[in-house]
PDB file of C-alpha atoms in Angstrom:
ATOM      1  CA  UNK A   1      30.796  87.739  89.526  1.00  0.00           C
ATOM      2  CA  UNK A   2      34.446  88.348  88.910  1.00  0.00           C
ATOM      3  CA  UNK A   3      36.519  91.308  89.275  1.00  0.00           C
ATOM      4  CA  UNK A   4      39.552  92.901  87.048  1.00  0.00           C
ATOM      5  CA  UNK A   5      42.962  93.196  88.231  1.00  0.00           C
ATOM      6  CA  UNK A   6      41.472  97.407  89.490  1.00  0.00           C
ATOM      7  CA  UNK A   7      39.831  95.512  92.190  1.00  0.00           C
ATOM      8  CA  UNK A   8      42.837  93.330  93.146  1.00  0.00           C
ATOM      9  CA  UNK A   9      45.341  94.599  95.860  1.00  0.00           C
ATOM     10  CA  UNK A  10      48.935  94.366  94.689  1.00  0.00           C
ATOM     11  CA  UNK A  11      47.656  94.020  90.846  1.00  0.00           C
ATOM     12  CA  UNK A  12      50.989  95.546  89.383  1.00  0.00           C
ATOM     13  CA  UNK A  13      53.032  92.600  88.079  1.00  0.00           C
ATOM     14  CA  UNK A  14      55.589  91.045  89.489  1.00  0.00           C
ATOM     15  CA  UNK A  15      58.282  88.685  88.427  1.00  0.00           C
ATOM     16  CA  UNK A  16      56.740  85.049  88.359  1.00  0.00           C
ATOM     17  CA  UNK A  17      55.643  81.831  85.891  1.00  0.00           C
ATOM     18  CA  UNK A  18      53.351  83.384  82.978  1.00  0.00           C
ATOM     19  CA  UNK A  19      51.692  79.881  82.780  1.00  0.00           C
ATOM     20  CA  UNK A  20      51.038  79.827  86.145  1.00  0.00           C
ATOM     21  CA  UNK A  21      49.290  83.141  86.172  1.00  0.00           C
ATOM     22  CA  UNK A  22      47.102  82.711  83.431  1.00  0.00           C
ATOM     23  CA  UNK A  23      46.316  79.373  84.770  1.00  0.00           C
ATOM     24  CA  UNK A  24      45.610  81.075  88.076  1.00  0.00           C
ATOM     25  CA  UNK A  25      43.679  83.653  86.297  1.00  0.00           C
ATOM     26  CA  UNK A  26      41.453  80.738  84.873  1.00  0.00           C
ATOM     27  CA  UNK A  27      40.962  79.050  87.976  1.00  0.00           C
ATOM     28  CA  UNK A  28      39.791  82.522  89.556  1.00  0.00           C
ATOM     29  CA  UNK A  29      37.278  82.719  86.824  1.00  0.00           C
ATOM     30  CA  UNK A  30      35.689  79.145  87.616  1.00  0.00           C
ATOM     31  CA  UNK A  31      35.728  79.851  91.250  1.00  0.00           C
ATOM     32  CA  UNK A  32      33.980  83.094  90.562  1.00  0.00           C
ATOM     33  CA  UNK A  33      31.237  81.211  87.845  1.00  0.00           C
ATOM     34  CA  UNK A  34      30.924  78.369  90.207  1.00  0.00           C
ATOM     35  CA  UNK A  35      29.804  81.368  92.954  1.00  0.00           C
ATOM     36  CA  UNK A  36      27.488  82.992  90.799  1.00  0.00           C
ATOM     37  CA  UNK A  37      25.345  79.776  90.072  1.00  0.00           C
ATOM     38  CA  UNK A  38      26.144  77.888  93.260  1.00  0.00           C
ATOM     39  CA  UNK A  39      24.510  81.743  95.029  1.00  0.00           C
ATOM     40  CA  UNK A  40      21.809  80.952  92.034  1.00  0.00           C
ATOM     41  CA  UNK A  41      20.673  77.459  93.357  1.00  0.00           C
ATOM     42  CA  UNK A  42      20.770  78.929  96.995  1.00  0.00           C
ATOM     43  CA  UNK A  43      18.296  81.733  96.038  1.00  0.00           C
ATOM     44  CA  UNK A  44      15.659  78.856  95.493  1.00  0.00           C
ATOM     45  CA  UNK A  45      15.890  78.417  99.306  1.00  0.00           C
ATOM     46  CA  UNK A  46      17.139  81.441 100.773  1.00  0.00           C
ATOM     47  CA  UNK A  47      16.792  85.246 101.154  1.00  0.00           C
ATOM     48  CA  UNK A  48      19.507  87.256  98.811  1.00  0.00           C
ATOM     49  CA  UNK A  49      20.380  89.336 101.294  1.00  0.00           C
ATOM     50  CA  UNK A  50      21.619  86.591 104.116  1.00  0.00           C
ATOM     51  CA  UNK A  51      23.290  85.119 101.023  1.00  0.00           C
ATOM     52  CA  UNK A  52      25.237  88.249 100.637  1.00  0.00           C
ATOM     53  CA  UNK A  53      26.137  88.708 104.003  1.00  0.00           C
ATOM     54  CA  UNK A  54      28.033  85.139 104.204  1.00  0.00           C
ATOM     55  CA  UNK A  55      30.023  86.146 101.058  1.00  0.00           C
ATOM     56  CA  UNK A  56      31.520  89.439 102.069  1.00  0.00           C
ATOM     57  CA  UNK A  57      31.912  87.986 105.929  1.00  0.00           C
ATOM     58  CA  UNK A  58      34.530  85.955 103.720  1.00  0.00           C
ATOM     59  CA  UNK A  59      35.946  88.600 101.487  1.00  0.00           C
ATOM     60  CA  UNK A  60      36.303  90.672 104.918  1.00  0.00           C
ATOM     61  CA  UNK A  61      38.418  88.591 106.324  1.00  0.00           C
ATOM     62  CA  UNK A  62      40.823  87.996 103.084  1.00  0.00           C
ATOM     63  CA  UNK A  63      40.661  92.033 103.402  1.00  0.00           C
ATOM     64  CA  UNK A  64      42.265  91.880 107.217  1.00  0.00           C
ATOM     65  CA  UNK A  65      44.485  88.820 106.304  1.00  0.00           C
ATOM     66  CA  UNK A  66      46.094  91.630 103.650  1.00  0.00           C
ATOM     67  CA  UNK A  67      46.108  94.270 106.184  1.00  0.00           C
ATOM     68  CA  UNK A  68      47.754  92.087 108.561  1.00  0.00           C
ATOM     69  CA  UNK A  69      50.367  90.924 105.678  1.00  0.00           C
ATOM     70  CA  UNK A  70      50.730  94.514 104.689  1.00  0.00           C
ATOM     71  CA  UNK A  71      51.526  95.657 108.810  1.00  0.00           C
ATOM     72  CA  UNK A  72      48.303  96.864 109.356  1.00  0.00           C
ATOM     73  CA  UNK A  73      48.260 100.469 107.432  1.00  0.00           C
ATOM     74  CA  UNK A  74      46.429 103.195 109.244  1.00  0.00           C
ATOM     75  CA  UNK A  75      42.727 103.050 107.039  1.00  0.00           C
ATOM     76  CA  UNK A  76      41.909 106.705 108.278  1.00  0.00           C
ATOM     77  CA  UNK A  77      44.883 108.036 106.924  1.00  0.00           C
ATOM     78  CA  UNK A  78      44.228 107.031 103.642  1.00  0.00           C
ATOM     79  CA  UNK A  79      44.115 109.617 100.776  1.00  0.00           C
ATOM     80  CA  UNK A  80      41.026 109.939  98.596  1.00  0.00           C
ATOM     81  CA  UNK A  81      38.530 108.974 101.465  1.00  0.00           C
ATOM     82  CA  UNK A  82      35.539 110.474  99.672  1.00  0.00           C
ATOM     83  CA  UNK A  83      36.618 108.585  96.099  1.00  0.00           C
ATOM     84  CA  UNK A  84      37.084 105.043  98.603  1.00  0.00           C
ATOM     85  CA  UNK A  85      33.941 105.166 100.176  1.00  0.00           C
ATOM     86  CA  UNK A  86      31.653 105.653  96.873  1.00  0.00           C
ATOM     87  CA  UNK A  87      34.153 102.705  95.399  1.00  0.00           C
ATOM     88  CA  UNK A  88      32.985 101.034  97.948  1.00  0.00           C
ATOM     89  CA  UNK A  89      29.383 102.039  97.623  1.00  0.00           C
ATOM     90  CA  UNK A  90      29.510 101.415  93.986  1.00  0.00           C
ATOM     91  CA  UNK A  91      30.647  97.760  94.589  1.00  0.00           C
ATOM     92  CA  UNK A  92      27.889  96.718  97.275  1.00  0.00           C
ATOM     93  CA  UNK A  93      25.693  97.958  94.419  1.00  0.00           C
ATOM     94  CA  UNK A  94      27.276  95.953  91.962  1.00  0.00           C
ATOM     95  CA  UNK A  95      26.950  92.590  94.556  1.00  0.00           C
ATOM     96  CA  UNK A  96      23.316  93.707  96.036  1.00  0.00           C
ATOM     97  CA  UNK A  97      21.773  94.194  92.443  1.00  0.00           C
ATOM     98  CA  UNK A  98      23.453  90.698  90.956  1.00  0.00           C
ATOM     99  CA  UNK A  99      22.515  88.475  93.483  1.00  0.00           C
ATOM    100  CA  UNK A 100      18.602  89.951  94.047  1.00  0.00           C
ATOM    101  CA  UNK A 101      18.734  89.480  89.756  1.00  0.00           C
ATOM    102  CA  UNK A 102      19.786  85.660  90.349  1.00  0.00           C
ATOM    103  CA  UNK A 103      16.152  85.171  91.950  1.00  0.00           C
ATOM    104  CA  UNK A 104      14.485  85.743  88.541  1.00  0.00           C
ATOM    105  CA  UNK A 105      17.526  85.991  85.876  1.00  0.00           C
ATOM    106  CA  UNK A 106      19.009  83.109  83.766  1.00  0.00           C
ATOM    107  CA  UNK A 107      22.257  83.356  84.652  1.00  0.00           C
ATOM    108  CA  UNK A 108      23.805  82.993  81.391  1.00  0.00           C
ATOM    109  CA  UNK A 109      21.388  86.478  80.479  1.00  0.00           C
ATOM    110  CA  UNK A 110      22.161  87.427  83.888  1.00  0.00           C
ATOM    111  CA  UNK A 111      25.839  87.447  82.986  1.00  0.00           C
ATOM    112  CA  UNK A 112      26.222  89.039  79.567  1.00  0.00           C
ATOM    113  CA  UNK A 113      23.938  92.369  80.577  1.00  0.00           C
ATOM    114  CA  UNK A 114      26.657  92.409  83.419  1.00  0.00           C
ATOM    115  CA  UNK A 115      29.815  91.854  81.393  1.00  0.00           C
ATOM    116  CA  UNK A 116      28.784  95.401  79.508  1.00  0.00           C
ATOM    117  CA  UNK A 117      30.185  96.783  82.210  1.00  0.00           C
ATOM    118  CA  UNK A 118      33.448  97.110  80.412  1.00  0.00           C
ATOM    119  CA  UNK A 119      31.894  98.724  77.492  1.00  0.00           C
ATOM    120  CA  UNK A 120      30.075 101.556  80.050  1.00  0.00           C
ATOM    121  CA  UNK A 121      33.124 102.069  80.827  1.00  0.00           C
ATOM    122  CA  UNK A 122      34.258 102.686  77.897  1.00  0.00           C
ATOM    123  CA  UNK A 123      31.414 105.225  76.966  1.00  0.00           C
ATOM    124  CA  UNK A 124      32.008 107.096  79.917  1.00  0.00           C
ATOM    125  CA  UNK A 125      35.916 107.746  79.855  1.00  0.00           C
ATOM    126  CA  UNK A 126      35.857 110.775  77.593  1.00  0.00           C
ATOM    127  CA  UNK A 127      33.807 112.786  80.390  1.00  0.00           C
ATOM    128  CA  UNK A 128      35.100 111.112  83.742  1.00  0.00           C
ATOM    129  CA  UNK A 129      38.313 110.203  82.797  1.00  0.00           C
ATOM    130  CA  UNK A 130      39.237 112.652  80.065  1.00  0.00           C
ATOM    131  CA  UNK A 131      40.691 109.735  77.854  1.00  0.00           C
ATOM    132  CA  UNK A 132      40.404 109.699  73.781  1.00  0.00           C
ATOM    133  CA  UNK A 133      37.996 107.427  72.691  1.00  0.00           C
ATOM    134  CA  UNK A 134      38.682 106.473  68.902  1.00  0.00           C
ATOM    135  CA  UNK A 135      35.832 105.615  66.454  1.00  0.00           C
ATOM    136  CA  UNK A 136      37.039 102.266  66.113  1.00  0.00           C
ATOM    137  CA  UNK A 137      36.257 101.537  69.816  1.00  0.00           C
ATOM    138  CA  UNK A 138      32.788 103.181  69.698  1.00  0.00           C
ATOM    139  CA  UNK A 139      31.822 101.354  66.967  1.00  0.00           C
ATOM    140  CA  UNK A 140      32.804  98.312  69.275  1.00  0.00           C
ATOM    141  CA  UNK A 141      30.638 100.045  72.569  1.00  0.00           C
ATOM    142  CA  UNK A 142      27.848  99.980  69.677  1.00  0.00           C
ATOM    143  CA  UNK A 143      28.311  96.655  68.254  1.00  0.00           C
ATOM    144  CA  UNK A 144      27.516  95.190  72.413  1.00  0.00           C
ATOM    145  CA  UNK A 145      25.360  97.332  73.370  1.00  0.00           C
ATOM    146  CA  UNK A 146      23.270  96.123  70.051  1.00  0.00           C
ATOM    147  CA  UNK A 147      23.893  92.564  71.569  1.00  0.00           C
ATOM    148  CA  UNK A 148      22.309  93.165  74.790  1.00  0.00           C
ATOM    149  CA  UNK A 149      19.678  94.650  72.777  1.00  0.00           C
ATOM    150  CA  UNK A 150      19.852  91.074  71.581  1.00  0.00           C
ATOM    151  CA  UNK A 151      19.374  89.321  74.745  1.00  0.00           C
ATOM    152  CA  UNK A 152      16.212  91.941  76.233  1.00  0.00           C
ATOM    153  CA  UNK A 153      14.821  92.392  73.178  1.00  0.00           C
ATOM    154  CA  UNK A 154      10.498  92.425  73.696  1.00  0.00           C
ATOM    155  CA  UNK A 155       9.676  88.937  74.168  1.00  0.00           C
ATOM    156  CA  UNK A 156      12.740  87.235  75.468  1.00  0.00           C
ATOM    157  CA  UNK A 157      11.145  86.490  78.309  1.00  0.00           C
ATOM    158  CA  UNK A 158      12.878  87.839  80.723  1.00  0.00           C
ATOM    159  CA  UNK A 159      11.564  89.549  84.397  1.00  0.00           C
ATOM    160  CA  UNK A 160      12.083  93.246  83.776  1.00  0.00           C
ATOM    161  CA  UNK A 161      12.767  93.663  87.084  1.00  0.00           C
ATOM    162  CA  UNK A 162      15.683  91.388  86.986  1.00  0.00           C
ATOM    163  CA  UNK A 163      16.729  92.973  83.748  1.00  0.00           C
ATOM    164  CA  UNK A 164      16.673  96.411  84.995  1.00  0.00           C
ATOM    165  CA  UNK A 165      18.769  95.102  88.309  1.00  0.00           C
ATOM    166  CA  UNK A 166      21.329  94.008  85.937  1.00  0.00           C
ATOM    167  CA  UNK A 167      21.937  96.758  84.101  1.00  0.00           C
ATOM    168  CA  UNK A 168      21.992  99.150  87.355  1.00  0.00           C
ATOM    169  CA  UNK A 169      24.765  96.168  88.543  1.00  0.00           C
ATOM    170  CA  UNK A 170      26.517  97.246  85.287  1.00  0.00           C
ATOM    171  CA  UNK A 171      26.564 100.521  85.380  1.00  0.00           C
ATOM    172  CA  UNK A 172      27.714 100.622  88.857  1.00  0.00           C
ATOM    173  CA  UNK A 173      30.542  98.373  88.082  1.00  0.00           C
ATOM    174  CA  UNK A 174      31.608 100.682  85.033  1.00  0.00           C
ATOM    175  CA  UNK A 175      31.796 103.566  87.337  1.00  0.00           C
ATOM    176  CA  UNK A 176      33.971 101.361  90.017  1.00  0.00           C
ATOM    177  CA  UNK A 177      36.198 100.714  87.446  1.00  0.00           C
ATOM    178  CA  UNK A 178      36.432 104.441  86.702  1.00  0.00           C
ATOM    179  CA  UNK A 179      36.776 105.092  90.157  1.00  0.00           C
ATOM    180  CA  UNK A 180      39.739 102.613  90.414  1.00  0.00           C
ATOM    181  CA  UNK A 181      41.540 104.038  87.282  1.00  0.00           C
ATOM    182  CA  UNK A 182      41.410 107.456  89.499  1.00  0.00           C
ATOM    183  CA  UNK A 183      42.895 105.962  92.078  1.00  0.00           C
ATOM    184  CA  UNK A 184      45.643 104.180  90.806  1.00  0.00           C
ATOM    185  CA  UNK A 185      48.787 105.366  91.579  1.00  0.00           C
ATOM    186  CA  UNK A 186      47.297 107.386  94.755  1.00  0.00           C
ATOM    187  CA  UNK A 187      46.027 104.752  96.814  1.00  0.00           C
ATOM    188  CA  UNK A 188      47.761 101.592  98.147  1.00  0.00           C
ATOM    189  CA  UNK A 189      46.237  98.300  96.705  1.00  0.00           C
ATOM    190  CA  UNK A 190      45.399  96.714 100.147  1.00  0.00           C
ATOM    191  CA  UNK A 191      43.672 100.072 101.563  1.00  0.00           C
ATOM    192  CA  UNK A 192      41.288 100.434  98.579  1.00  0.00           C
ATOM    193  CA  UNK A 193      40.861  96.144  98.940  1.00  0.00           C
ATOM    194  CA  UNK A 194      39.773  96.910 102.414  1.00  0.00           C
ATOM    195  CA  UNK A 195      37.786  99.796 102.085  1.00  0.00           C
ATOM    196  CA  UNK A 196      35.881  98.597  99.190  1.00  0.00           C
ATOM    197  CA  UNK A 197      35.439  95.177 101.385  1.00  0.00           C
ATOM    198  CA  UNK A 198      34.175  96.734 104.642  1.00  0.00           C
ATOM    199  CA  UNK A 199      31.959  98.825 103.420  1.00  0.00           C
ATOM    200  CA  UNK A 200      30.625  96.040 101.116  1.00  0.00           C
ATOM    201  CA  UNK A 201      29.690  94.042 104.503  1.00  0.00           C
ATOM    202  CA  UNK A 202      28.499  97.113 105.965  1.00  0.00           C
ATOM    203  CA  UNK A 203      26.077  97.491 103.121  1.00  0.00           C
ATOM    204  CA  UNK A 204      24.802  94.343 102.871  1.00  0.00           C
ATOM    205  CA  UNK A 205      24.553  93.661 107.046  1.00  0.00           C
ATOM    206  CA  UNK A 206      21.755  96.506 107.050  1.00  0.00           C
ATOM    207  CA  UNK A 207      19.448  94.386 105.598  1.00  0.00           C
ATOM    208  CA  UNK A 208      20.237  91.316 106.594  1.00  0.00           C
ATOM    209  CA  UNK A 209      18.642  90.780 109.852  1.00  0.00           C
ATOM    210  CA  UNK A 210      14.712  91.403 107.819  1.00  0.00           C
ATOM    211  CA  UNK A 211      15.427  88.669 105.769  1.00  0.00           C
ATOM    212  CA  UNK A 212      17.330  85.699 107.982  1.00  0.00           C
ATOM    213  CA  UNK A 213      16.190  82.337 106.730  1.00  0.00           C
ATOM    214  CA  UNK A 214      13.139  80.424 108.208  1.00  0.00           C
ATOM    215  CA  UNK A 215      13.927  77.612 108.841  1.00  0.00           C
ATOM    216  CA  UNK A 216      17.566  78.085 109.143  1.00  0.00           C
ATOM    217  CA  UNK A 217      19.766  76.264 107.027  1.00  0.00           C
ATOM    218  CA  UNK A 218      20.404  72.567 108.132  1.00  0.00           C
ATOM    219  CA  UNK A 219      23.950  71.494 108.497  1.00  0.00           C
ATOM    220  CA  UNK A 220      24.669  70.489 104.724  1.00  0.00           C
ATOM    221  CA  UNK A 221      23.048  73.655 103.309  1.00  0.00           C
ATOM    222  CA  UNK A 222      25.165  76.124 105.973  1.00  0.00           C
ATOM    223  CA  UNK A 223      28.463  73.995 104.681  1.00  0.00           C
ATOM    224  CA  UNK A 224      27.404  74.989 101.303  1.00  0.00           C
ATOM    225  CA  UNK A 225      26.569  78.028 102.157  1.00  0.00           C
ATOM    226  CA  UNK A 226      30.062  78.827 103.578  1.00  0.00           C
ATOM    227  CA  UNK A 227      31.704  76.625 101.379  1.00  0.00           C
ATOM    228  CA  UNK A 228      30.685  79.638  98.403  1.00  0.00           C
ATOM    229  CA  UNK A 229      31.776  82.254 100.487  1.00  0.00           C
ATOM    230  CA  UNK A 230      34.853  80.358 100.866  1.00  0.00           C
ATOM    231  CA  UNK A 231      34.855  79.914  97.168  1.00  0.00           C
ATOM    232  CA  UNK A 232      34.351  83.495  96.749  1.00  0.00           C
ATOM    233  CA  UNK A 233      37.674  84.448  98.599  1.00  0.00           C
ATOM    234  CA  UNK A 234      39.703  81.507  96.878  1.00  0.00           C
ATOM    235  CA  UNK A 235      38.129  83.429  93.806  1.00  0.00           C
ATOM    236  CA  UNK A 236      39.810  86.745  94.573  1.00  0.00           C
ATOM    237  CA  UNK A 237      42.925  85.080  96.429  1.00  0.00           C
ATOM    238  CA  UNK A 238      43.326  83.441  93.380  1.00  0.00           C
ATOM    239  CA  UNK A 239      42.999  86.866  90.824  1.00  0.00           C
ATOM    240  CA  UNK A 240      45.413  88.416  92.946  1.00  0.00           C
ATOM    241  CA  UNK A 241      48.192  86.082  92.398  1.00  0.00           C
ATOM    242  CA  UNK A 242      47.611  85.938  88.744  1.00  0.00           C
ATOM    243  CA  UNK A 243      47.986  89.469  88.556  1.00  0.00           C
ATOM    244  CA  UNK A 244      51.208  88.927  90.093  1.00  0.00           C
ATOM    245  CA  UNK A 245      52.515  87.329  87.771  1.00  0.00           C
ATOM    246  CA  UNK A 246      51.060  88.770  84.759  1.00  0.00           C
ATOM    247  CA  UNK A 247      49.972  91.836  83.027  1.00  0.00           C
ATOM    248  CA  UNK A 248      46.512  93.056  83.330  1.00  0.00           C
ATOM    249  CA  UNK A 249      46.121  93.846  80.156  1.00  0.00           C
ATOM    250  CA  UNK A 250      47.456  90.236  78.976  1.00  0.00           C
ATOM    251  CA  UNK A 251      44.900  88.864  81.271  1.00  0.00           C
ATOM    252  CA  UNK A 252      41.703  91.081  80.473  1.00  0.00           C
ATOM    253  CA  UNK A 253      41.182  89.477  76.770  1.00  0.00           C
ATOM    254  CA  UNK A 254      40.233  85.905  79.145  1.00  0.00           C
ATOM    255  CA  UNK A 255      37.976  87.394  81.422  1.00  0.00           C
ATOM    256  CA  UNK A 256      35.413  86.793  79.321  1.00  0.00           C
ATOM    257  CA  UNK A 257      36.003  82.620  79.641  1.00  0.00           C
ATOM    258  CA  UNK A 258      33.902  83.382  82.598  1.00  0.00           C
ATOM    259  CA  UNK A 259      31.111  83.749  80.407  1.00  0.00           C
ATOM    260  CA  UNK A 260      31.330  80.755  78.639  1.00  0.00           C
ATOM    261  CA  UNK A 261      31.090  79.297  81.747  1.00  0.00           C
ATOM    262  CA  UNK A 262      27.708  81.117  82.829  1.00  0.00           C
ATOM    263  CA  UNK A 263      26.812  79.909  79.899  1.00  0.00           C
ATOM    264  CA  UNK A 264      27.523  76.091  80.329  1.00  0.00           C
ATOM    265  CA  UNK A 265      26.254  76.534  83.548  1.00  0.00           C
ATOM    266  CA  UNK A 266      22.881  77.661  82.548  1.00  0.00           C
ATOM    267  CA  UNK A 267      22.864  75.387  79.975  1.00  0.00           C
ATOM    268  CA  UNK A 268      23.609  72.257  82.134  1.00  0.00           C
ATOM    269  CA  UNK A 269      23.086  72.619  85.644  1.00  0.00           C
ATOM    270  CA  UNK A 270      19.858  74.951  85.422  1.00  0.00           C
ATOM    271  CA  UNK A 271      18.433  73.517  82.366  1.00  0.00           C
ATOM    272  CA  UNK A 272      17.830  77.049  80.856  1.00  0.00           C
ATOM    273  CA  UNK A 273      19.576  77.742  77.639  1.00  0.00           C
ATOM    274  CA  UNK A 274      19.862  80.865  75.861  1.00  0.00           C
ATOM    275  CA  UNK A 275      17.753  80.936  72.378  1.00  0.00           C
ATOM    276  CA  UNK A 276      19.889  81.781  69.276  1.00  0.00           C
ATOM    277  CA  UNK A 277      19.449  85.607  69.347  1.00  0.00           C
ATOM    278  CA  UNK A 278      20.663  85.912  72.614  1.00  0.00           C
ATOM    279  CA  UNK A 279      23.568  83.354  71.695  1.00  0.00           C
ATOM    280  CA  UNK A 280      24.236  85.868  69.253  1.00  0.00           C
ATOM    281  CA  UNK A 281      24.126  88.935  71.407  1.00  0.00           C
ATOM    282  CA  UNK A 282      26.244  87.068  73.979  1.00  0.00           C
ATOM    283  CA  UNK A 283      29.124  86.557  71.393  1.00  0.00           C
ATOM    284  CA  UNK A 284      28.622  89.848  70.391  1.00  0.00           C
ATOM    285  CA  UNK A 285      29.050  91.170  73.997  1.00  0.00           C
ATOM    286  CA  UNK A 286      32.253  89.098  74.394  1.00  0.00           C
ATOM    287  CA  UNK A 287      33.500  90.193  70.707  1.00  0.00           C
ATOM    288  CA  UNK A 288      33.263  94.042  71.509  1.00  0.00           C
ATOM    289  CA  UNK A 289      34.935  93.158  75.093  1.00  0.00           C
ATOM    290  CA  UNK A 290      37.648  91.618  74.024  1.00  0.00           C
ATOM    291  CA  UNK A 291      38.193  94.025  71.363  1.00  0.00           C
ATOM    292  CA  UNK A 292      38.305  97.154  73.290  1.00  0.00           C
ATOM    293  CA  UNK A 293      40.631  94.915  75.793  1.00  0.00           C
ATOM    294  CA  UNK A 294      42.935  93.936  73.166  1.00  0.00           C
ATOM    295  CA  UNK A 295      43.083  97.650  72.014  1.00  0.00           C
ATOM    296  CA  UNK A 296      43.997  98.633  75.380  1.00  0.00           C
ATOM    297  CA  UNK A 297      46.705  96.382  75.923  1.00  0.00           C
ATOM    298  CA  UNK A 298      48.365  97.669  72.081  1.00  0.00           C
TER     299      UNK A 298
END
């Protein structure tokens, strides 16, 4: 599950290698696909919920290795609290939703309801943000939402209950991306990194203990376990210094390799293909997305 450069601390760019950040960009995505269906093949054993918990033990501790970097800024003196915490909110929502989906979801279906996130987005601008939204770029909203039609169209197949998780995970990442546009500029990038962090592994610690694993994971399944969180943070390490180095809205255009790679991953590793229509309403999905984030960075 990968995040834009709203969600990365520092994201404004900075002097640096262009190759090297879209190359770190790239890497970021794996890390992040690799997550998702590593977290997928876990679920066969394991409770969501104590899979959560691992993975935002590690993203809290990138968070306080960037406080500490940053000189530790004072988190209750932050502007915006109210707009911080339902970030934050919005976010364990987003994680919460996506990995209880995983249990029943394909994760190349899985994937594509989630990357309409940018397109909800999109739709919801004109009243939360204010911003113009041409005809050009609805017709583009239109044109994925018709290919997610696609992919949970009546007998696909798919559990409706994961279906309907993934498009509350979407919906709730659209509105943390609106929430982060509102707080650029206002709000240092490590404070809303932390915020959104802590309160993501406060979230997802309430349920945790009524659903620890039994048995417990043996020592090669804990490894692996860790290892993902692990891969998680090298994920968002990773995003962070690509947005360094390069614009955000160079970089936006490839998040959609990600994808692909849910794709191939569901393909080959899970042995669960999409069927042709929703092949079709995947490209679709990634056509309209990289669209609207090509018209955004003209």
């Amino acid at each position: 599950m990968a995040i834009t450069s709203a969600t990365a601390p520092g994201a404004i760019p900075a002097a640096g290698s262009r190759r090297a950040g879209i190359l770190l960009f790239f890497a970021a995505l794996v890390a992040f696909a690799t997550f998702d269906a590593g977290s997928k093949q876990m679920l066969m054993r394991y409770p969501a919920p104590f899979l959560n918990i691992m993975r935002y033990l590690a993203v809290a501790t990138l968070a306080l290795g960037l406080l500490w970097r940053h000189g530790w800024p004072d988190l209750r003196a932050a502007p915006q609290k109210p707009l911080l915490i339902l970030r934050g909110l919005m976010l364990a929502t987003v994680g919460t939703c996506f990995m209880t989906a995983l249990i029943w979801m394909p994760l190349s279906e899985a994937t594509a309801i989630y990357f309409t996130s940018p397109l909800i987005m999109v739709a919801l601008s004109p009243w939360l943000l204010g911003e113009r939204v041409r005809p050009v770029q609805w017709m583009a909203v239109a044109a994925g939402f018709a290919g997610m039609l696609l992919i949970v169209r009546p007998g696909a197949d798919l559990p409706a209950l994961g279906t309907l998780l993934m498009a509350v995970s979407a919906i709730s990442y659209a509105i943390f991306q609106v929430l982060t546009r509102k707080l650029s500029g206002k709000v240092a990038g490590p404070v809303q990194y932390a915020y959104t962090a802590f309160i993501c592994l406060i979230v997802t610690a309430l349920p945790a203990p009524f659903f620890l694993p039994d048995p417990w994971p043996d020592l090669t399944d804990m490894a692996l376990i860790v290892g993902l969180g692990a891969c998680s943070g090298l994920a968002q390490v990773l995003l962070i210094a690509a947005f360094q180095r390069v614009a955000a809205a160079t970089l936006a255009p490839l998040n959609y390799f990600q994808l692909l790679l849910a794709v191939a991953f569901s393909t080959f590793w899970f042995q669960r293909p999409p069927d042709g229509l929703a092949l079709t309403g995947i490209a679709m999905i990634m056509a309209s997305g990289v669209f609207l984030a090509l018209r955004r960075a003209g």
